Coordinates of C-alpha atoms and ligand atoms in Angstrom, one line a residue:
M130 CA 0.0 0.0 0.0
N131 CA 1.4 3.4 -1.0
S132 CA -0.9 5.6 1.2
P133 CA -1.5 5.8 4.9
V134 CA -4.5 3.7 6.2
R135 CA -7.6 5.8 5.6
R136 CA -11.0 5.4 7.2
T137 CA -13.6 5.5 4.5
V138 CA -17.3 6.0 4.8
I139 CA -19.4 4.8 1.8
V140 CA -23.0 6.0 1.7
G141 CA -25.0 3.5 -0.3
G142 CA -24.5 -0.3 -0.6
G143 CA -25.6 -1.1 -4.1
V144 CA -23.2 -2.9 -6.4
I145 CA -21.2 0.3 -6.9
G146 CA -20.8 1.0 -3.1
L147 CA -20.3 -2.6 -2.2
L148 CA -17.6 -3.4 -4.8
S149 CA -15.9 0.0 -4.1
A150 CA -15.9 -0.9 -0.3
L151 CA -14.4 -4.3 -1.1
E152 CA -11.5 -3.0 -3.3
I153 CA -10.7 -0.2 -0.8
A154 CA -10.6 -2.7 2.1
R155 CA -8.5 -5.0 0.0
A156 CA -6.1 -2.1 -0.5
G157 CA -5.7 -2.1 3.3
H158 CA -8.0 0.7 4.4
L159 CA -10.8 0.8 7.0
V160 CA -14.3 1.0 5.5
T161 CA -17.8 1.5 6.8
V162 CA -20.8 1.2 4.5
V163 CA -24.0 2.9 5.6
D164 CA -27.3 1.8 3.9
P165 CA -30.7 0.9 5.4
Q166 CA -31.2 -1.8 2.8
P167 CA -28.0 -2.9 1.1
A168 CA -28.3 -4.4 -2.4
L169 CA -32.0 -3.8 -2.6
G170 CA -31.9 -0.8 -5.0
A171 CA -31.4 -1.0 -8.8
T172 CA -28.9 -3.8 -8.0
F173 CA -31.7 -6.1 -6.9
A174 CA -33.4 -5.9 -10.3
A175 CA -30.3 -6.3 -12.5
A176 CA -30.0 -9.1 -15.1
G177 CA -26.3 -9.5 -14.4
M178 CA -25.3 -9.0 -18.0
I179 CA -21.6 -8.0 -18.4
A180 CA -22.3 -6.8 -21.9
P181 CA -20.1 -4.0 -23.4
S182 CA -21.8 -4.3 -26.8
A183 CA -24.9 -2.7 -25.2
E184 CA -22.8 0.3 -24.2
A185 CA -22.4 2.4 -27.4
S186 CA -23.1 6.1 -27.1
V187 CA -22.9 8.8 -29.8
E188 CA -22.1 11.5 -27.2
H189 CA -19.4 9.4 -25.4
P190 CA -17.4 7.2 -27.8
E191 CA -14.8 6.7 -25.1
M192 CA -17.4 4.7 -23.1
A193 CA -16.8 1.8 -25.3
E194 CA -13.2 1.4 -24.2
R195 CA -14.2 2.0 -20.5
A196 CA -16.9 -0.7 -20.8
M197 CA -14.5 -3.2 -22.4
A198 CA -11.8 -2.5 -19.8
S199 CA -14.4 -3.2 -17.0
R200 CA -15.5 -6.3 -18.8
R201 CA -11.9 -7.5 -18.8
A202 CA -11.7 -7.1 -15.0
W203 CA -14.6 -9.6 -14.4
P204 CA -12.7 -13.0 -14.6
E205 CA -10.2 -11.9 -12.0
L206 CA -12.9 -10.4 -9.8
L207 CA -15.0 -13.6 -9.8
A208 CA -11.9 -15.7 -9.1
S209 CA -11.2 -13.5 -6.1
L210 CA -14.8 -13.9 -4.9
K211 CA -15.0 -17.7 -5.3
P212 CA -13.8 -18.5 -1.7
F213 CA -16.8 -16.5 -0.5
S214 CA -19.5 -18.2 -2.6
E215 CA -21.4 -21.4 -2.1
T216 CA -22.1 -21.5 -5.8
S217 CA -19.6 -21.7 -8.7
L218 CA -19.9 -18.0 -9.5
D219 CA -19.2 -18.4 -13.2
L220 CA -18.8 -15.9 -15.9
F221 CA -21.0 -17.3 -18.7
E222 CA -19.1 -16.1 -21.8
V223 CA -22.0 -16.8 -24.2
G224 CA -22.1 -13.6 -26.3
T225 CA -25.1 -11.7 -27.5
V226 CA -27.1 -12.3 -30.7
F227 CA -28.8 -9.2 -32.0
T228 CA -32.3 -9.7 -33.4
A229 CA -35.1 -7.6 -35.0
F230 CA -38.8 -8.2 -35.6
D231 CA -39.8 -6.0 -38.6
S232 CA -38.0 -3.8 -41.2
S233 CA -38.1 -0.7 -39.0
D234 CA -36.6 -2.7 -36.1
R235 CA -34.0 -4.0 -38.4
R236 CA -33.0 -0.5 -39.5
E237 CA -32.8 0.6 -35.8
I238 CA -30.6 -2.3 -34.9
Q239 CA -28.3 -1.7 -37.9
Q240 CA -28.0 2.0 -36.9
Y241 CA -27.1 1.0 -33.3
L242 CA -24.6 -1.6 -34.5
D243 CA -23.0 0.9 -36.9
I244 CA -22.3 3.2 -34.0
A245 CA -21.0 0.4 -31.8
R246 CA -18.7 -0.8 -34.6
S247 CA -17.4 2.7 -35.2
Q248 CA -16.4 2.8 -31.5
G249 CA -14.4 -0.4 -31.7
H250 CA -16.9 -3.1 -30.7
V251 CA -16.3 -6.3 -32.6
F252 CA -19.2 -8.3 -34.1
S253 CA -19.3 -11.3 -36.3
S254 CA -22.0 -11.7 -38.8
D255 CA -23.9 -14.8 -37.6
I256 CA -25.0 -16.8 -34.6
P257 CA -22.0 -19.0 -33.5
A258 CA -21.7 -22.3 -35.2
G259 CA -23.3 -25.1 -33.2
D260 CA -26.1 -23.2 -31.5
D261 CA -28.8 -24.8 -33.5
L262 CA -31.0 -24.8 -30.4
L263 CA -31.2 -21.0 -30.4
R264 CA -32.2 -21.0 -34.1
E265 CA -35.0 -23.4 -33.2
L266 CA -36.1 -21.3 -30.3
L267 CA -36.3 -18.0 -32.2
S268 CA -39.5 -17.3 -34.1
P269 CA -39.2 -17.6 -37.9
R270 CA -40.3 -14.0 -38.1
I271 CA -37.3 -12.8 -36.2
T272 CA -34.1 -12.0 -38.1
T273 CA -30.8 -12.4 -36.5
S274 CA -27.9 -10.1 -37.4
D275 CA -24.7 -9.6 -35.5
F276 CA -23.1 -11.6 -32.7
A277 CA -21.1 -9.9 -29.9
S278 CA -18.7 -12.6 -28.5
A279 CA -17.3 -10.4 -25.7
D280 CA -20.6 -10.3 -23.8
A281 CA -21.2 -12.4 -20.8
F282 CA -23.5 -12.8 -17.8
V283 CA -23.2 -13.6 -14.1
D284 CA -25.6 -14.5 -11.4
P285 CA -26.0 -11.0 -9.9
D286 CA -27.5 -12.3 -6.6
G287 CA -24.6 -14.7 -6.2
V288 CA -22.0 -11.9 -6.9
V289 CA -23.6 -9.6 -4.4
H290 CA -23.8 -12.3 -1.8
A291 CA -20.1 -13.2 -2.2
I292 CA -19.1 -9.5 -2.0
M293 CA -21.1 -9.2 1.3
K294 CA -19.3 -12.2 2.7
A295 CA -15.9 -10.9 1.6
L296 CA -16.7 -7.6 3.3
A297 CA -17.5 -9.4 6.5
F298 CA -14.2 -11.3 6.2
L299 CA -12.3 -8.0 5.9
N300 CA -14.2 -6.5 8.9
V301 CA -16.0 -3.9 6.8
E302 CA -18.8 -2.7 8.9
I303 CA -22.3 -2.3 7.3
R304 CA -24.5 0.0 9.3
R305 CA -28.2 -0.4 8.3
Q306 CA -29.1 3.3 8.6
R307 CA -30.4 5.9 6.2
V308 CA -28.0 8.9 5.8
V309 CA -29.7 12.3 6.0
A310 CA -26.7 14.6 5.7
T311 CA -23.0 14.6 4.8
S312 CA -20.3 17.1 5.8
H313 CA -16.6 17.7 6.0
D314 CA -14.0 19.8 7.8
D315 CA -10.2 19.9 8.1
Q316 CA -10.2 16.7 10.1
G317 CA -12.3 14.6 7.7
V318 CA -15.9 13.7 6.8
S319 CA -18.9 12.7 8.7
V320 CA -22.5 11.5 7.9
V321 CA -25.6 11.9 10.0
C322 CA -28.0 9.0 10.0
E323 CA -31.8 9.2 10.4
S324 CA -31.4 7.8 14.0
G325 CA -29.0 10.7 14.8
E326 CA -26.0 8.5 14.8
V327 CA -22.8 10.0 13.3
V328 CA -20.2 8.0 11.3
A329 CA -16.9 9.7 10.7
G330 CA -13.9 9.0 8.4
D331 CA -11.0 10.5 6.5
R332 CA -12.7 10.2 3.0
G333 CA -16.3 9.7 2.0
I334 CA -18.0 8.3 -1.2
V335 CA -21.7 8.7 -1.9
A336 CA -22.9 5.8 -4.0
T337 CA -26.6 6.1 -3.5
G338 CA -27.7 5.3 -7.1
Y339 CA -30.3 7.8 -8.5
D340 CA -30.8 9.6 -5.2
G341 CA -27.9 12.0 -4.4
S342 CA -29.8 13.7 -1.6
P343 CA -27.3 12.9 1.2
L344 CA -25.0 15.4 -0.6
P345 CA -25.6 19.2 -0.1
L346 CA -27.3 20.8 -3.1
T347 CA -24.2 22.7 -4.1
S348 CA -22.2 19.5 -4.5
R349 CA -24.9 18.0 -6.6
S350 CA -25.0 20.8 -9.1
S351 CA -22.2 19.2 -11.2
H352 CA -24.5 16.3 -12.4
V353 CA -28.1 15.6 -12.9
V354 CA -29.1 12.0 -12.0
R355 CA -32.7 10.8 -12.4
P356 CA -34.4 7.5 -11.9
I357 CA -35.4 5.3 -14.8
R358 CA -37.6 2.5 -13.7
G359 CA -37.0 -1.0 -15.1
I360 CA -38.3 -4.5 -14.5
T361 CA -36.8 -7.9 -15.1
V362 CA -38.9 -11.1 -15.1
R363 CA -37.6 -14.4 -14.0
L364 CA -39.1 -17.5 -15.6
F365 CA -38.4 -21.3 -15.4
D366 CA -38.4 -23.9 -18.1
P367 CA -36.9 -27.3 -17.2
E368 CA -36.0 -27.7 -20.9
S369 CA -34.0 -24.5 -21.2
S370 CA -30.2 -24.5 -21.2
V371 CA -27.5 -21.9 -21.1
G372 CA -26.8 -20.3 -24.5
P373 CA -26.1 -16.9 -26.2
M374 CA -28.1 -14.0 -24.8
V375 CA -30.6 -12.5 -27.2
R376 CA -31.0 -8.7 -27.5
G377 CA -33.3 -7.2 -30.0
I378 CA -36.0 -4.8 -31.0
V379 CA -39.6 -5.9 -31.3
R380 CA -42.0 -3.2 -32.6
G381 CA -39.7 -0.4 -31.6
R382 CA -39.0 -1.7 -28.1
W383 CA -35.7 -3.3 -26.9
V384 CA -35.9 -6.6 -25.1
Y385 CA -33.4 -9.2 -24.0
I386 CA -33.4 -12.8 -22.9
V387 CA -30.8 -14.4 -20.7
R388 CA -30.9 -18.2 -20.5
R389 CA -29.3 -19.2 -17.2
P390 CA -28.3 -22.5 -15.7
G391 CA -30.9 -24.8 -14.1
G392 CA -33.7 -23.8 -16.5
S393 CA -33.8 -20.2 -15.3
I394 CA -34.6 -17.6 -17.9
L395 CA -34.4 -13.8 -17.3
I396 CA -36.1 -11.3 -19.5
G397 CA -35.7 -7.6 -19.4
A398 CA -36.2 -4.8 -19.3
S399 CA -38.8 -2.1 -19.3
S400 CA -37.8 1.6 -19.2
D401 CA -40.0 4.3 -17.8
E402 CA -39.3 7.8 -16.3
S403 CA -40.6 7.2 -12.8
E404 CA -39.6 7.3 -9.2
D405 CA -42.3 4.8 -8.1
R406 CA -41.0 1.3 -7.4
V407 CA -44.1 -0.4 -8.7
V408 CA -44.7 -2.9 -11.5
E409 CA -47.3 -1.6 -13.9
V410 CA -49.4 -4.3 -15.6
G411 CA -48.9 -2.7 -19.0
A412 CA -45.1 -2.7 -18.7
L413 CA -45.1 -6.3 -17.6
R414 CA -47.5 -7.3 -20.4
R415 CA -45.4 -5.6 -23.1
L416 CA -42.2 -7.1 -21.9
L417 CA -43.6 -10.7 -21.8
E418 CA -45.3 -10.2 -25.2
D419 CA -42.1 -8.9 -26.8
A420 CA -40.0 -11.7 -25.4
A421 CA -42.5 -14.3 -26.5
T422 CA -42.6 -12.8 -29.9
M423 CA -38.9 -13.3 -30.2
M424 CA -38.9 -16.8 -28.5
P425 CA -42.4 -18.4 -28.7
S426 CA -41.5 -21.3 -26.4
L427 CA -41.6 -18.7 -23.5
E428 CA -45.4 -19.0 -23.6
W429 CA -44.9 -22.3 -21.8
A430 CA -42.3 -21.2 -19.3
R431 CA -43.4 -20.9 -15.6
F432 CA -43.6 -17.4 -14.1
E433 CA -41.3 -17.1 -11.0
E434 CA -40.7 -13.5 -10.1
V435 CA -40.7 -9.9 -11.3
R436 CA -38.2 -7.3 -9.8
V437 CA -38.3 -3.6 -10.2
G438 CA -35.4 -1.1 -9.8
L439 CA -34.7 2.6 -10.4
R440 CA -31.6 3.0 -12.7
P441 CA -29.4 6.0 -11.9
A442 CA -29.4 7.9 -15.3
T443 CA -27.5 11.0 -16.4
P444 CA -28.8 13.0 -19.4
D445 CA -26.1 11.5 -21.7
H446 CA -26.2 8.1 -19.9
S447 CA -22.6 8.4 -18.9
P448 CA -21.4 7.2 -15.5
F449 CA -19.2 9.5 -13.4
F450 CA -16.8 9.5 -10.5
N451 CA -16.8 13.1 -9.3
V452 CA -14.3 14.2 -6.6
L453 CA -16.1 17.2 -5.0
V454 CA -14.4 20.5 -4.2
S455 CA -13.7 19.5 -0.6
Q456 CA -11.4 16.7 -2.0
R457 CA -12.7 14.6 0.9
W458 CA -16.0 13.5 -0.7
A459 CA -16.6 11.8 -4.1
W460 CA -19.9 11.0 -5.8
S461 CA -20.0 7.8 -7.9
S462 CA -23.2 7.3 -9.9
G463 CA -24.9 7.5 -13.3
H464 CA -24.3 3.8 -14.1
F465 CA -27.8 3.5 -15.6
R466 CA -28.2 0.1 -17.4
H467 CA -24.6 -1.0 -16.7
G468 CA -23.8 -0.9 -13.0
F469 CA -22.7 -4.5 -12.9
L470 CA -20.6 -4.2 -16.0
M471 CA -19.0 -0.9 -14.8
A472 CA -18.6 -1.7 -11.1
P473 CA -14.9 -2.8 -11.4
N474 CA -14.1 0.6 -13.0
A475 CA -16.0 2.5 -10.3
A476 CA -14.2 0.5 -7.6
R477 CA -10.8 1.3 -9.2
D478 CA -11.6 5.0 -9.2
A479 CA -12.7 4.7 -5.6
V480 CA -9.4 3.2 -4.5
A481 CA -7.4 5.9 -6.4
F482 CA -9.6 8.6 -4.7
V483 CA -9.1 7.2 -1.2
E484 CA -5.3 7.0 -1.7
S485 CA -5.0 10.4 -3.3
Ligands
LIG140 C1 -34.3 -3.8 -14.6 C2 -32.8 -3.6 -14.5 C3 -32.0 -4.4 -15.2 C4 -30.6 -4.2 -15.1 N1 -29.7 -5.0 -15.7 C5 -28.4 -4.8 -15.7 C6 -27.5 -5.7 -16.3 O1 -27.9 -6.8 -16.8 N2 -26.1 -5.4 -16.2 C7 -25.7 -4.3 -15.6 O2 -24.5 -4.1 -15.7 N3 -26.5 -3.4 -15.0 C8 -27.9 -3.7 -15.1 N4 -28.7 -2.8 -14.5 C9 -28.2 -1.5 -13.9 C10 -27.7 -1.7 -12.6 O3 -28.5 -2.4 -11.8 C11 -27.4 -0.3 -11.9 O4 -26.6 0.5 -12.8 C12 -26.7 -0.5 -10.6 O5 -27.5 -1.3 -9.7 C13 -26.5 0.9 -10.0 O6 -25.8 0.6 -8.8 P1 -25.7 1.7 -7.6 O7 -25.0 1.0 -6.5 O8 -25.3 3.0 -8.2 O9 -27.3 2.0 -7.2 P2 -28.3 1.0 -6.4 O10 -28.2 -0.4 -6.8 O11 -29.6 1.7 -6.6 O12 -27.8 1.2 -4.9 C14 -28.0 2.4 -4.2 C15 -28.0 2.1 -2.7 O13 -28.0 3.3 -2.0 C16 -28.8 3.2 -0.9 N5 -29.2 4.5 -0.5 C17 -30.0 5.4 -1.2 N6 -30.1 6.6 -0.4 C18 -29.5 6.4 0.7 C19 -29.3 7.2 1.9 N7 -29.8 8.4 2.0 N8 -28.5 6.6 2.9 C20 -27.9 5.4 2.8 N9 -28.1 4.6 1.7 C21 -28.9 5.1 0.7 C22 -30.0 2.3 -1.4 O14 -30.6 1.7 -0.3 C23 -29.3 1.4 -2.3 O15 -28.9 0.1 -1.7 C24 -30.1 -3.0 -14.5 C25 -31.0 -2.2 -13.8 C26 -32.3 -2.4 -13.8 C27 -33.3 -1.6 -13.0

């Protein structure tokens, strides 16, 4: 370690706060995470796709490289978490097949893929050889186009569970409290919890997803973060097996299907401007209908669960790690649809900040 041992307070225990806490603790620092309900924000609803091909942005072409760098960090991260997991905690390197329903959907997919390609994403022109099963599963009305081999998925619940166990092993304290205010002085930082309890440290990181309210208004003026509600649906089909993910557009709406081990199938995701964590019947119906249009056999899958989360979105959908003027606080947010993919990047920035 190149820096003195620092006491770090992390406000927010979603995937960003938890993985940042882990890497800071692994670097030899003392960490306290404060969150009334760790891992139950947007993190709870995530599909667990580690999919840089879905991260192409006209405004931010550099995001492609950042996304690919974060993707490359995942095998080592999972290997380091394996001792803390009862399951195998695999990275399923299955890739993504892009699909479209009608001619307008095809045009939109092609436009997206052109942008992604221009930013360095690599696609091959067909479904990988040997996956005849996927061809059989997709409706004959669906056209497949490009295949992104770098995309993968994890079990997001398994990853979060292992991170929490690793945090306990490293004596990272998790205080189940809601933070109502943050402050700093020459000595360090402190947070005030709803109960009146105060937690102090040398450095602080706010990783509260879409809700930056623990920070003073002046500190929040640098970025606008708003909630975009999304749902994922978990299904079960004993006949289903792991295979390439499918991401496509059906009648103008994006939809994806992740076939996981043990017959589990995850479909996602709706996208609405809303701060209400509710599942609307219309959103659920559209998502199921679009997924079954792509893969008709889903009509016979068993419904298991629907989860809802509020994604932290910036106007240009770009995540940020913003060191605030006090130099003692940082704000890590805006990970929108890719908080799992981008968490290793956010954690690396967090360690650099604590050691600065
Ligand atoms: C439907 C859906 C599907 C998704 N699928 C994927 C995917 O496949 N791959 C991917 O990479 N990403 C995916 N995402 C995006 C990903 O889930 C988010 O980008 C990520 O969870 C953001 O993490 P976060 O830690 O910033 O926020 P959150 O997970 O929302 O965590 C914020 C935490 O802060 C806490 N908090 C808030 N206010 C306070 C306070 N005042 N005091 C203390 N604690 C506070 C909350 O309790 C919460 O635990 C998906 C998101 C959704 C909604």
